[in-house]
mmCIF file of C-alpha atoms and ligand atoms in Angstrom:
data_model
loop_
_atom_site.group_PDB
_atom_site.id
_atom_site.type_symbol
_atom_site.label_atom_id
_atom_site.label_comp_id
_atom_site.label_asym_id
_atom_site.label_seq_id
_atom_site.Cartn_x
_atom_site.Cartn_y
_atom_site.Cartn_z
ATOM 1 C CA MET A 1 -106.592 2.857 -7.190
ATOM 2 C CA LYS A 2 -109.957 1.437 -8.207
ATOM 3 C CA LEU A 3 -111.711 -1.470 -6.517
ATOM 4 C CA TYR A 4 -114.473 -3.222 -8.458
ATOM 5 C CA PHE A 5 -117.014 -4.442 -5.937
ATOM 6 C CA SER A 6 -120.440 -5.827 -5.203
ATOM 7 C CA PRO A 7 -121.742 -5.246 -1.652
ATOM 8 C CA GLY A 8 -120.507 -7.907 0.772
ATOM 9 C CA ASN A 9 -118.638 -9.918 -1.890
ATOM 10 C CA ALA A 10 -114.970 -10.912 -1.734
ATOM 11 C CA ASN A 11 -114.084 -7.242 -2.233
ATOM 12 C CA LEU A 12 -114.832 -6.682 1.467
ATOM 13 C CA ALA A 13 -111.357 -7.729 2.629
ATOM 14 C CA PRO A 14 -109.380 -5.528 0.205
ATOM 15 C CA HIS A 15 -111.892 -2.742 0.830
ATOM 16 C CA MET A 16 -111.213 -2.836 4.590
ATOM 17 C CA ILE A 17 -107.486 -2.885 3.851
ATOM 18 C CA LEU A 18 -107.777 0.166 1.597
ATOM 19 C CA GLU A 19 -109.656 1.922 4.403
ATOM 20 C CA GLU A 20 -106.897 0.955 6.842
ATOM 21 C CA ILE A 21 -104.257 2.379 4.472
ATOM 22 C CA GLY A 22 -106.258 5.585 4.307
ATOM 23 C CA LEU A 23 -105.274 6.774 0.809
ATOM 24 C CA PRO A 24 -107.968 7.839 -1.667
ATOM 25 C CA PHE A 25 -109.428 5.119 -3.896
ATOM 26 C CA GLU A 26 -112.476 4.703 -6.065
ATOM 27 C CA LEU A 27 -115.156 2.041 -5.614
ATOM 28 C CA ILE A 28 -116.757 0.834 -8.834
ATOM 29 C CA LEU A 29 -119.980 -1.135 -8.531
ATOM 30 C CA VAL A 30 -120.282 -4.342 -10.553
ATOM 31 C CA ASP A 31 -124.028 -4.946 -10.721
ATOM 32 C CA ARG A 32 -124.500 -8.683 -10.298
ATOM 33 C CA ALA A 33 -128.259 -8.339 -10.860
ATOM 34 C CA LYS A 34 -127.318 -7.344 -14.420
ATOM 35 C CA ASN A 35 -124.508 -9.942 -14.599
ATOM 36 C CA GLU A 36 -122.033 -7.124 -15.170
ATOM 37 C CA GLN A 37 -119.234 -9.419 -13.934
ATOM 38 C CA LEU A 38 -119.718 -11.315 -17.192
ATOM 39 C CA SER A 39 -119.739 -8.242 -19.445
ATOM 40 C CA PRO A 40 -116.995 -8.038 -22.106
ATOM 41 C CA GLU A 41 -115.539 -4.940 -20.354
ATOM 42 C CA TYR A 42 -115.281 -6.692 -16.979
ATOM 43 C CA LEU A 43 -113.967 -9.943 -18.486
ATOM 44 C CA LYS A 44 -111.063 -7.928 -19.872
ATOM 45 C CA LEU A 45 -110.141 -7.121 -16.260
ATOM 46 C CA ASN A 46 -110.865 -10.591 -14.877
ATOM 47 C CA PRO A 47 -111.414 -13.389 -17.402
ATOM 48 C CA SER A 48 -112.955 -15.574 -14.674
ATOM 49 C CA GLY A 49 -115.837 -13.126 -14.211
ATOM 50 C CA ARG A 50 -115.310 -12.978 -10.463
ATOM 51 C CA ILE A 51 -115.358 -10.045 -8.069
ATOM 52 C CA PRO A 52 -113.179 -8.200 -7.007
ATOM 53 C CA VAL A 53 -110.615 -6.575 -9.258
ATOM 54 C CA LEU A 54 -108.114 -3.952 -8.152
ATOM 55 C CA VAL A 55 -106.669 -1.484 -10.650
ATOM 56 C CA ASP A 56 -103.532 0.155 -9.316
ATOM 57 C CA GLY A 57 -102.097 2.428 -11.996
ATOM 58 C CA GLU A 58 -101.169 0.139 -14.889
ATOM 59 C CA LEU A 59 -101.619 -2.976 -12.792
ATOM 60 C CA VAL A 60 -104.871 -4.943 -13.056
ATOM 61 C CA LEU A 61 -105.178 -7.583 -10.359
ATOM 62 C CA PHE A 62 -107.756 -10.248 -9.572
ATOM 63 C CA GLU A 63 -107.823 -12.892 -6.795
ATOM 64 C CA THR A 64 -108.662 -11.413 -3.417
ATOM 65 C CA ALA A 65 -105.700 -12.847 -1.518
ATOM 66 C CA ALA A 66 -103.267 -11.548 -4.163
ATOM 67 C CA ILE A 67 -104.872 -8.096 -3.959
ATOM 68 C CA CYS A 68 -104.509 -8.101 -0.154
ATOM 69 C CA LEU A 69 -100.829 -9.094 -0.368
ATOM 70 C CA HIS A 70 -100.173 -6.466 -3.028
ATOM 71 C CA LEU A 71 -101.733 -3.750 -0.856
ATOM 72 C CA ALA A 72 -99.596 -4.817 2.117
ATOM 73 C CA ASP A 73 -96.433 -4.901 -0.027
ATOM 74 C CA THR A 74 -96.991 -1.522 -1.643
ATOM 75 C CA HIS A 75 -97.947 0.215 1.612
ATOM 76 C CA PRO A 76 -95.332 -0.897 4.143
ATOM 77 C CA GLU A 77 -96.077 2.207 6.210
ATOM 78 C CA ALA A 78 -99.474 0.681 7.061
ATOM 79 C CA ASN A 79 -97.693 -2.307 8.665
ATOM 80 C CA LEU A 80 -100.197 -4.864 7.391
ATOM 81 C CA ALA A 81 -97.831 -7.861 7.279
ATOM 82 C CA PRO A 82 -94.718 -8.988 9.185
ATOM 83 C CA ALA A 83 -91.302 -8.346 7.608
ATOM 84 C CA PHE A 84 -90.249 -10.421 4.566
ATOM 85 C CA GLY A 85 -88.338 -13.591 5.384
ATOM 86 C CA THR A 86 -89.473 -13.821 9.002
ATOM 87 C CA PRO A 87 -91.283 -16.831 10.496
ATOM 88 C CA GLN A 88 -94.271 -14.536 11.137
ATOM 89 C CA ARG A 89 -94.420 -13.689 7.433
ATOM 90 C CA ALA A 90 -94.346 -17.413 6.608
ATOM 91 C CA HIS A 91 -97.246 -17.989 9.002
ATOM 92 C CA LEU A 92 -99.153 -15.175 7.312
ATOM 93 C CA TYR A 93 -98.665 -16.888 3.923
ATOM 94 C CA LYS A 94 -99.751 -20.211 5.395
ATOM 95 C CA TRP A 95 -102.941 -18.859 6.928
ATOM 96 C CA LEU A 96 -103.830 -16.663 3.949
ATOM 97 C CA MET A 97 -103.530 -19.700 1.649
ATOM 98 C CA TYR A 98 -105.578 -21.774 4.083
ATOM 99 C CA MET A 99 -108.250 -19.117 4.244
ATOM 100 C CA THR A 100 -108.468 -18.576 0.486
ATOM 101 C CA ASN A 101 -108.003 -22.056 -0.958
ATOM 102 C CA THR A 102 -109.652 -24.061 1.802
ATOM 103 C CA LEU A 103 -112.259 -22.037 3.708
ATOM 104 C CA GLN A 104 -113.181 -19.559 0.948
ATOM 105 C CA ALA A 105 -113.337 -22.357 -1.628
ATOM 106 C CA GLU A 106 -115.600 -24.433 0.639
ATOM 107 C CA LEU A 107 -117.827 -21.418 1.207
ATOM 108 C CA LEU A 108 -118.248 -21.128 -2.562
ATOM 109 C CA THR A 109 -119.459 -24.753 -2.583
ATOM 110 C CA TYR A 110 -121.862 -23.878 0.256
ATOM 111 C CA PHE A 111 -123.245 -20.868 -1.614
ATOM 112 C CA TYR A 112 -123.372 -22.373 -5.106
ATOM 113 C CA PRO A 113 -124.031 -26.147 -4.712
ATOM 114 C CA ASP A 114 -126.271 -26.051 -7.811
ATOM 115 C CA ARG A 115 -123.166 -25.456 -9.929
ATOM 116 C CA LEU A 116 -121.863 -28.892 -8.946
ATOM 117 C CA CYS A 117 -124.860 -31.015 -9.818
ATOM 118 C CA ASP A 118 -128.078 -31.133 -11.819
ATOM 119 C CA ASP A 119 -130.798 -31.648 -9.244
ATOM 120 C CA GLU A 120 -132.082 -29.936 -6.135
ATOM 121 C CA ILE A 121 -131.816 -32.916 -3.780
ATOM 122 C CA THR A 122 -128.125 -33.394 -4.581
ATOM 123 C CA ALA A 123 -127.544 -29.628 -4.259
ATOM 124 C CA THR A 124 -129.084 -29.708 -0.753
ATOM 125 C CA GLN A 125 -126.807 -32.617 0.194
ATOM 126 C CA ILE A 126 -123.700 -30.867 -1.197
ATOM 127 C CA LYS A 127 -124.598 -27.693 0.734
ATOM 128 C CA ALA A 128 -125.059 -29.644 3.981
ATOM 129 C CA LYS A 129 -121.688 -31.401 3.555
ATOM 130 C CA ALA A 130 -119.978 -28.097 2.779
ATOM 131 C CA GLU A 131 -121.425 -26.633 5.982
ATOM 132 C CA ILE A 132 -119.983 -29.532 7.990
ATOM 133 C CA ARG A 133 -116.555 -29.056 6.385
ATOM 134 C CA VAL A 134 -116.687 -25.285 7.030
ATOM 135 C CA GLY A 135 -117.426 -26.144 10.672
ATOM 136 C CA SER A 136 -114.257 -28.212 10.971
ATOM 137 C CA MET A 137 -112.259 -25.339 9.423
ATOM 138 C CA LEU A 138 -113.771 -22.884 11.904
ATOM 139 C CA ASP A 139 -112.721 -25.299 14.672
ATOM 140 C CA ILE A 140 -109.113 -24.965 13.497
ATOM 141 C CA LEU A 141 -109.261 -21.168 13.308
ATOM 142 C CA GLU A 142 -110.961 -21.033 16.722
ATOM 143 C CA GLY A 143 -108.075 -23.165 18.045
ATOM 144 C CA VAL A 144 -105.526 -20.588 16.855
ATOM 145 C CA LEU A 145 -107.364 -17.757 18.611
ATOM 146 C CA LYS A 146 -107.751 -19.865 21.762
ATOM 147 C CA GLU A 147 -104.025 -20.518 21.829
ATOM 148 C CA ASN A 148 -103.270 -16.822 21.238
ATOM 149 C CA SER A 149 -105.505 -15.954 24.165
ATOM 150 C CA GLU A 150 -103.944 -18.580 26.473
ATOM 151 C CA LYS A 151 -100.474 -17.298 25.615
ATOM 152 C CA ALA A 152 -101.720 -13.666 25.877
ATOM 153 C CA ILE A 153 -100.029 -12.788 22.579
ATOM 154 C CA GLY A 154 -102.622 -10.354 21.286
ATOM 155 C CA LYS A 155 -106.105 -10.088 19.864
ATOM 156 C CA PHE A 156 -105.280 -10.354 16.160
ATOM 157 C CA PHE A 157 -104.988 -13.587 14.183
ATOM 158 C CA ILE A 158 -101.215 -13.745 14.361
ATOM 159 C CA GLY A 159 -100.987 -12.036 17.718
ATOM 160 C CA GLU A 160 -100.093 -8.434 18.425
ATOM 161 C CA GLN A 161 -100.076 -7.146 14.845
ATOM 162 C CA PHE A 162 -103.171 -6.336 12.794
ATOM 163 C CA THR A 163 -102.490 -7.884 9.367
ATOM 164 C CA ILE A 164 -104.323 -8.578 6.118
ATOM 165 C CA LEU A 165 -105.412 -11.903 7.655
ATOM 166 C CA ASP A 166 -107.822 -10.081 9.946
ATOM 167 C CA PRO A 167 -110.070 -8.449 7.341
ATOM 168 C CA PHE A 168 -109.834 -11.629 5.262
ATOM 169 C CA LEU A 169 -111.043 -13.823 8.108
ATOM 170 C CA PHE A 170 -113.652 -11.264 9.157
ATOM 171 C CA MET A 171 -115.117 -11.401 5.649
ATOM 172 C CA LEU A 172 -115.193 -15.223 5.592
ATOM 173 C CA CYS A 173 -116.754 -15.387 9.079
ATOM 174 C CA ARG A 174 -119.458 -12.955 7.949
ATOM 175 C CA TRP A 175 -120.341 -15.375 5.163
ATOM 176 C CA THR A 176 -121.111 -18.119 7.722
ATOM 177 C CA ARG A 177 -123.872 -16.080 9.376
ATOM 178 C CA GLY A 178 -126.667 -18.170 7.797
ATOM 179 C CA MET A 179 -125.219 -21.464 9.071
ATOM 180 C CA THR A 180 -126.491 -23.531 11.998
ATOM 181 C CA LYS A 181 -123.231 -22.817 13.825
ATOM 182 C CA PRO A 182 -121.908 -19.524 12.458
ATOM 183 C CA ALA A 183 -118.488 -18.174 13.415
ATOM 184 C CA LYS A 184 -120.017 -15.897 16.047
ATOM 185 C CA LEU A 185 -121.023 -18.941 18.111
ATOM 186 C CA TYR A 186 -117.385 -19.978 18.633
ATOM 187 C CA PRO A 187 -116.241 -18.204 21.826
ATOM 188 C CA HIS A 188 -112.829 -16.991 20.651
ATOM 189 C CA LEU A 189 -113.989 -16.135 17.143
ATOM 190 C CA ALA A 190 -116.873 -14.200 18.724
ATOM 191 C CA LEU A 191 -114.490 -12.021 20.765
ATOM 192 C CA TYR A 192 -112.220 -11.593 17.744
ATOM 193 C CA LEU A 193 -115.070 -10.505 15.464
ATOM 194 C CA GLU A 194 -116.431 -8.132 18.078
ATOM 195 C CA HIS A 195 -112.996 -6.542 18.478
ATOM 196 C CA LEU A 196 -112.487 -6.155 14.708
ATOM 197 C CA SER A 197 -115.999 -4.853 14.114
ATOM 198 C CA LYS A 198 -115.138 -1.768 16.168
ATOM 199 C CA ARG A 199 -112.296 -0.672 13.891
ATOM 200 C CA PRO A 200 -113.170 2.564 12.096
ATOM 201 C CA ALA A 201 -111.820 1.166 8.798
ATOM 202 C CA VAL A 202 -114.096 -1.874 9.069
ATOM 203 C CA ILE A 203 -117.132 0.275 9.851
ATOM 204 C CA ARG A 204 -116.325 2.625 6.935
ATOM 205 C CA ALA A 205 -116.020 -0.278 4.490
ATOM 206 C CA PHE A 206 -119.436 -1.634 5.497
ATOM 207 C CA GLU A 207 -120.986 1.836 5.328
ATOM 208 C CA LYS A 208 -119.592 2.475 1.850
ATOM 209 C CA GLU A 209 -120.908 -0.893 0.638
ATOM 210 C CA GLY A 210 -124.325 -0.019 2.096
ATOM 211 C CA ILE A 211 -124.268 -2.861 4.645
ATOM 212 C CA GLU A 212 -125.775 -2.286 8.088
ATOM 213 C CA ALA A 213 -124.846 -3.984 11.365
ATOM 214 C CA PRO A 214 -124.959 -6.751 12.491
ATOM 215 C CA TYR A 215 -121.984 -7.418 10.228
ATOM 216 C CA TYR A 216 -121.551 -11.109 11.109
HETATM 217 N N1 GSH B 1 -110.943 -16.864 -5.880
HETATM 218 C C1 GSH B 1 -111.660 -15.667 -6.203
HETATM 219 C C2 GSH B 1 -113.135 -15.902 -5.941
HETATM 220 C C3 GSH B 1 -113.931 -14.653 -6.091
HETATM 221 C C4 GSH B 1 -115.422 -14.949 -6.110
HETATM 222 O O1 GSH B 1 -115.863 -16.114 -6.193
HETATM 223 N N2 GSH B 1 -116.211 -13.904 -6.046
HETATM 224 C C5 GSH B 1 -117.642 -14.081 -6.087
HETATM 225 C C6 GSH B 1 -118.310 -13.052 -5.192
HETATM 226 S S1 GSH B 1 -117.875 -13.283 -3.513
HETATM 227 C C7 GSH B 1 -118.120 -13.865 -7.491
HETATM 228 O O2 GSH B 1 -117.588 -13.041 -8.210
HETATM 229 N N3 GSH B 1 -119.141 -14.587 -7.883
HETATM 230 C C8 GSH B 1 -119.737 -14.417 -9.166
HETATM 231 C C9 GSH B 1 -120.013 -15.722 -9.781
HETATM 232 O O3 GSH B 1 -119.518 -16.741 -9.277
HETATM 233 O O4 GSH B 1 -120.714 -15.739 -10.783
HETATM 234 C C10 GSH B 1 -111.139 -14.513 -5.356
HETATM 235 O O5 GSH B 1 -110.789 -14.734 -4.210
HETATM 236 O O6 GSH B 1 -111.081 -13.392 -5.871
#
């Protein structure tokens, strides 16, 4: 397998998952300083010019959440998702969709407000509003972890089992670190991030992307 990456970008979640699986894979740098994500070669892999892309044999896959699901499906031995057809699996789908099409999408607005308007003042206002909306999403995710802790059902997002949701949420929480109230200031998210940051696979992924602690 080959993972096209740029340090700290959306590749982080699939990268951590590949490290958890423990099979060999190749990391291929997409140099954003040179706009390589918009090169004709890269656009053949992902016409939207976004990072990451996973190449698995003949399969070329973009969209981070889809890559994470594919890795869980093709490596059942790694136990990265509950069994098909179970309520736990349905909850995993629900939260993965929430994370990718709500929180991740809002974070893109936060990081690139200038793409949504033509002047700096409006961009500043859009960024500030996005930060507020991200805050209300973090409140919801914090609530899940609080409930897990009260019911003593485990330290991972859906309880006892480490799943693809955990690296996904870790990555998104890392992206909030420049905010007034980053994820690490929410008590349950703070414990969760601390716990995940000690996993050897997580540490390896950061090391290979050249990112030093603090990770979030
Ligand atoms: N929905 C896509 C979004 C990916 C995405 O926005 N990646 C960012 C890096 S984190 C990117 O490639 N940005 C380049 C750009 O927007 O020009 C996914 O989850 O794969």
